[in-house]
């Protein structure tokens, strides 16, 4: 097979051999870095000489035999069969030279064996006889002498070789030597004299170029693949033939760079180098870069000048590109080749060196995190600093690694250790709360023994509650409540925040009599991150939600959302924003979806799947309140996919409840039932999240005809909310839901009682709660009174933007007018309800509306036909009216048509006057025939 990548050099060697056969001796020095193909070229030249009838003598030099006198000469003689004549004399001369060298070593000490020694008269005569014997051998046939890695040859053999080289100018002797271009230490005299000989030819073997790499690859790959891969292969190998072939084997084996292929080739290259160069390579592997040569020299234990030459050598053999190793697999292979104790010692030495030179904490931590047990208080300080910096940079996985290494160091007191573990739990919770759970038992024990400070204990309480370990959380809370705290201290403020948050989220553990709020000015606790500026709003917003005064906290909620930046304190960072969104949800603010989407789209540092999951769950609930069932299902699924189901803890009730309710309303009862078969933690039912789950399960039972089961779930919600002191309609509307169940069971009195009870509750001034109660009273009351109450309920639901409930009210109005004999109004409301069903996706409601067929003689039933004076409307008025019939609010219409809300109101006023109607619910449904086109056209 042709050696494509070294074809030029192979041809040159063949030409030299031809000249030698004609009696013109020559020496060829194959000069190139390790892995450049020198040995293969030498082998091919030797085989060619053998085929030409020459006598081939071969030797391979080794660092292990460099102290063996005449070791190379012995290998040359052993490579041919023993015979009489010149070969026999050479063997005899070898024995005499070896004996003479041994005698000299005994007399002068073994130290001179590996160094150049003076050549005395007796030795000179013997060397001359050796050269004469080789020349005599060349008289009968061409003699080929090939010596690989001449740089490791013993000095005695080099002297012998020079004697022969000086005498082969006119003999049929071809000597081929391989040497390393950059590794010439201790051999300058030999190389100088060798190259000074007129018949010596230096054959350089430079690293392959990119085009040569492509030619090499083309021998085993398609031409197109070879051209595509050549730049990458050249960059990774540096043109080293050894590394290239390993990369090609890796590519054919699996398509990527492998430790078994390329990594082993790297170790082969490293094994050929002198120890100082290998030491520099190992130090470079640990440090990652040679940008500080003095640091590299200290770690490798060599002089500064050695580092420069070592880097040149490493670059020549394809391992280094500039200041760094060419590939991560090279670094991995070199590190893995070191014994574990040596690898650890090297990393610790590098970390201490970086610390001594004032390098960034992140760089030092990268070394310490790979050590089983970092030592020294300085290492813990560095790791903690690095963890905080990595968090700010958004590299959460590195922060976790730094904190885990700080834990393994076991430096400092138990208090310090507990604080580190607490911080680790906070960070782990950001991306997978389940991984934080195995730390909680140790932290709980530390809190009981007093090794965990109150601030960290409060954080631990939340972690325990998330995992459903309420008994342990309650025990720690009682300890903190019994502790004497300074009235205006930071810890007192944190406890107050926690108490109010508990009342909203985990009310079974809340203490009803709260301590006075701490002052705004709080002294910073040394050694712990300063309290986040958004922590106080947690108490304000939670208190407003618990006491049914969410409408009073709307401005505060908007301020919290506006002040939220791209970075945040990692100790429960989502609480202020989630509580603010909760306030907007409870007040049916039209901005809640926009704020949720904005927060989901923003990049946060550090990134937290937990935060994103909770936010998606809130977005799903917001979609449900707008009747956007498809979006609710989508966001609920996203919430459950951001973190594993087990990691959700008790909070799983929020996204799972939204998913069950949305799928049930869409008529996907099998899917909703499957979601209800998911295992949920039992402590979830003692939290606010359990209320959402119970209410959704009740709605599923109600939709599937299991009315008693539905009633039981709704009443269970009510029992809990009353017992917990959070019986406010903003959480779940248990009274009106239970009233609907009573209606299905035929008990109108119980339904009315619950509805009136709802209307009489404080905090029921919101549109949604009043509308739900009015609908129950209307459906369960006399038909003559229904239109008035249902019309008010429809107005209220339009104000909330809830399309699902609007459909139900419109269907009830159609049925009421039908019973009253007003079929025209009945058909108008039913057609409007059908249109909203198409936008909402509530299949069960759509099926119920099919029982109200349009009158075929009614001209308004013809799709696209304007109703009454509808043809008199301008294009702008028709677009506004179409969206109004579609259930959009004035603000939503303004956003879609890029006009102001006041313009929308003016258009609607003119529409009402032209069509002779009083409000939007009286608008002809025929105006909505192009609403989808209007919406799509504007959004495109």
mmCIF file of N, CA, C and O in Angstrom, residues 416-448:
data_model
loop_
_atom_site.group_PDB
_atom_site.id
_atom_site.type_symbol
_atom_site.label_atom_id
_atom_site.label_comp_id
_atom_site.label_asym_id
_atom_site.label_seq_id
_atom_site.Cartn_x
_atom_site.Cartn_y
_atom_site.Cartn_z
ATOM 1 N N UNK A 416 -20.293 25.794 60.872
ATOM 2 C CA UNK A 416 -19.871 26.134 59.510
ATOM 3 C C UNK A 416 -20.320 25.041 58.543
ATOM 4 O O UNK A 416 -20.836 25.315 57.451
ATOM 5 N N UNK A 417 -20.138 23.804 58.951
ATOM 6 C CA UNK A 417 -20.528 22.684 58.090
ATOM 7 C C UNK A 417 -22.033 22.716 57.813
ATOM 8 O O UNK A 417 -22.468 22.502 56.665
ATOM 9 N N UNK A 418 -22.827 22.981 58.827
ATOM 10 C CA UNK A 418 -24.280 23.029 58.644
ATOM 11 C C UNK A 418 -24.677 24.182 57.731
ATOM 12 O O UNK A 418 -25.581 24.044 56.899
ATOM 13 N N UNK A 419 -24.001 25.333 57.862
ATOM 14 C CA UNK A 419 -24.305 26.480 57.000
ATOM 15 C C UNK A 419 -23.987 26.164 55.545
ATOM 16 O O UNK A 419 -24.736 26.545 54.639
ATOM 17 N N UNK A 420 -22.886 25.445 55.313
ATOM 18 C CA UNK A 420 -22.526 25.062 53.945
ATOM 19 C C UNK A 420 -23.573 24.116 53.370
ATOM 20 O O UNK A 420 -24.016 24.273 52.226
ATOM 21 N N UNK A 421 -23.982 23.150 54.151
ATOM 22 C CA UNK A 421 -24.970 22.185 53.660
ATOM 23 C C UNK A 421 -26.318 22.867 53.407
ATOM 24 O O UNK A 421 -27.023 22.523 52.456
ATOM 25 N N UNK A 422 -26.649 23.849 54.214
ATOM 26 C CA UNK A 422 -27.890 24.581 54.001
ATOM 27 C C UNK A 422 -27.848 25.341 52.679
ATOM 28 O O UNK A 422 -28.819 25.360 51.915
ATOM 29 N N UNK A 423 -26.711 25.951 52.420
ATOM 30 C CA UNK A 423 -26.574 26.669 51.151
ATOM 31 C C UNK A 423 -26.635 25.703 49.969
ATOM 32 O O UNK A 423 -27.222 26.018 48.921
ATOM 33 N N UNK A 424 -26.056 24.532 50.124
ATOM 34 C CA UNK A 424 -26.104 23.531 49.070
ATOM 35 C C UNK A 424 -27.541 23.111 48.778
ATOM 36 O O UNK A 424 -27.927 22.946 47.608
ATOM 37 N N UNK A 425 -28.345 22.952 49.812
ATOM 38 C CA UNK A 425 -29.745 22.585 49.626
ATOM 39 C C UNK A 425 -30.480 23.688 48.863
ATOM 40 O O UNK A 425 -31.297 23.415 47.968
ATOM 41 N N UNK A 426 -30.204 24.940 49.190
ATOM 42 C CA UNK A 426 -30.834 26.053 48.483
ATOM 43 C C UNK A 426 -30.519 26.004 46.993
ATOM 44 O O UNK A 426 -31.396 26.194 46.143
ATOM 45 N N UNK A 427 -29.263 25.745 46.667
ATOM 46 C CA UNK A 427 -28.863 25.726 45.266
ATOM 47 C C UNK A 427 -29.461 24.519 44.552
ATOM 48 O O UNK A 427 -29.955 24.638 43.426
ATOM 49 N N UNK A 428 -29.421 23.371 45.199
ATOM 50 C CA UNK A 428 -29.963 22.169 44.561
ATOM 51 C C UNK A 428 -31.453 22.331 44.257
ATOM 52 O O UNK A 428 -31.952 21.843 43.233
ATOM 53 N N UNK A 429 -32.168 23.011 45.136
ATOM 54 C CA UNK A 429 -33.597 23.180 44.934
ATOM 55 C C UNK A 429 -33.901 23.965 43.653
ATOM 56 O O UNK A 429 -34.960 23.810 43.059
ATOM 57 N N UNK A 430 -32.961 24.773 43.205
ATOM 58 C CA UNK A 430 -33.203 25.573 42.015
ATOM 59 C C UNK A 430 -33.498 24.707 40.799
ATOM 60 O O UNK A 430 -34.328 25.063 39.966
ATOM 61 N N UNK A 431 -32.802 23.576 40.674
ATOM 62 C CA UNK A 431 -32.969 22.796 39.450
ATOM 63 C C UNK A 431 -33.541 21.400 39.686
ATOM 64 O O UNK A 431 -34.019 20.778 38.748
ATOM 65 N N UNK A 432 -33.520 20.897 40.902
ATOM 66 C CA UNK A 432 -34.159 19.610 41.184
ATOM 67 C C UNK A 432 -34.305 19.442 42.690
ATOM 68 O O UNK A 432 -33.396 18.964 43.362
ATOM 69 N N UNK A 433 -35.459 19.816 43.233
ATOM 70 C CA UNK A 433 -35.634 19.721 44.684
ATOM 71 C C UNK A 433 -35.458 18.311 45.227
ATOM 72 O O UNK A 433 -35.126 18.141 46.404
ATOM 73 N N UNK A 434 -35.683 17.289 44.396
ATOM 74 C CA UNK A 434 -35.550 15.921 44.891
ATOM 75 C C UNK A 434 -34.123 15.616 45.318
ATOM 76 O O UNK A 434 -33.900 14.836 46.255
ATOM 77 N N UNK A 435 -33.141 16.224 44.643
ATOM 78 C CA UNK A 435 -31.742 15.965 45.007
ATOM 79 C C UNK A 435 -31.362 16.615 46.321
ATOM 80 O O UNK A 435 -30.325 16.288 46.897
ATOM 81 N N UNK A 436 -32.161 17.560 46.778
ATOM 82 C CA UNK A 436 -31.865 18.230 48.049
ATOM 83 C C UNK A 436 -32.387 17.455 49.249
ATOM 84 O O UNK A 436 -31.961 17.695 50.384
ATOM 85 N N UNK A 437 -33.276 16.495 49.013
ATOM 86 C CA UNK A 437 -33.962 15.850 50.132
ATOM 87 C C UNK A 437 -33.007 15.070 51.033
ATOM 88 O O UNK A 437 -33.177 15.041 52.257
ATOM 89 N N UNK A 438 -31.979 14.420 50.447
ATOM 90 C CA UNK A 438 -31.130 13.577 51.288
ATOM 91 C C UNK A 438 -30.255 14.389 52.240
ATOM 92 O O UNK A 438 -29.606 13.822 53.107
ATOM 93 N N UNK A 439 -30.250 15.716 52.082
ATOM 94 C CA UNK A 439 -29.521 16.566 53.024
ATOM 95 C C UNK A 439 -30.395 16.972 54.217
ATOM 96 O O UNK A 439 -29.872 17.462 55.225
ATOM 97 N N UNK A 440 -31.699 16.817 54.083
ATOM 98 C CA UNK A 440 -32.605 17.413 55.075
ATOM 99 C C UNK A 440 -32.500 16.753 56.446
ATOM 100 O O UNK A 440 -32.638 17.433 57.470
ATOM 101 N N UNK A 441 -32.273 15.450 56.484
ATOM 102 C CA UNK A 441 -32.180 14.778 57.786
ATOM 103 C C UNK A 441 -30.994 15.298 58.585
ATOM 104 O O UNK A 441 -31.111 15.588 59.788
ATOM 105 N N UNK A 442 -29.836 15.430 57.915
ATOM 106 C CA UNK A 442 -28.648 15.933 58.603
ATOM 107 C C UNK A 442 -28.855 17.378 59.048
ATOM 108 O O UNK A 442 -28.454 17.768 60.162
ATOM 109 N N UNK A 443 -29.496 18.184 58.207
ATOM 110 C CA UNK A 443 -29.734 19.580 58.580
ATOM 111 C C UNK A 443 -30.727 19.686 59.731
ATOM 112 O O UNK A 443 -30.593 20.553 60.601
ATOM 113 N N UNK A 444 -31.718 18.814 59.729
ATOM 114 C CA UNK A 444 -32.683 18.826 60.843
ATOM 115 C C UNK A 444 -31.984 18.490 62.157
ATOM 116 O O UNK A 444 -32.236 19.123 63.203
ATOM 117 N N UNK A 445 -31.087 17.513 62.108
ATOM 118 C CA UNK A 445 -30.325 17.177 63.312
ATOM 119 C C UNK A 445 -29.451 18.343 63.744
ATOM 120 O O UNK A 445 -29.316 18.629 64.947
ATOM 121 N N UNK A 446 -28.869 19.047 62.781
ATOM 122 C CA UNK A 446 -28.042 20.215 63.118
ATOM 123 C C UNK A 446 -28.889 21.315 63.743
ATOM 124 O O UNK A 446 -28.450 21.996 64.689
ATOM 125 N N UNK A 447 -30.101 21.505 63.232
ATOM 126 C CA UNK A 447 -30.981 22.528 63.808
ATOM 127 C C UNK A 447 -31.384 22.161 65.236
ATOM 128 O O UNK A 447 -31.450 23.030 66.121
ATOM 129 N N UNK A 448 -31.639 20.892 65.479
ATOM 130 C CA UNK A 448 -32.014 20.461 66.832
ATOM 131 C C UNK A 448 -30.866 20.645 67.816
ATOM 132 O O UNK A 448 -31.086 20.967 68.990
#
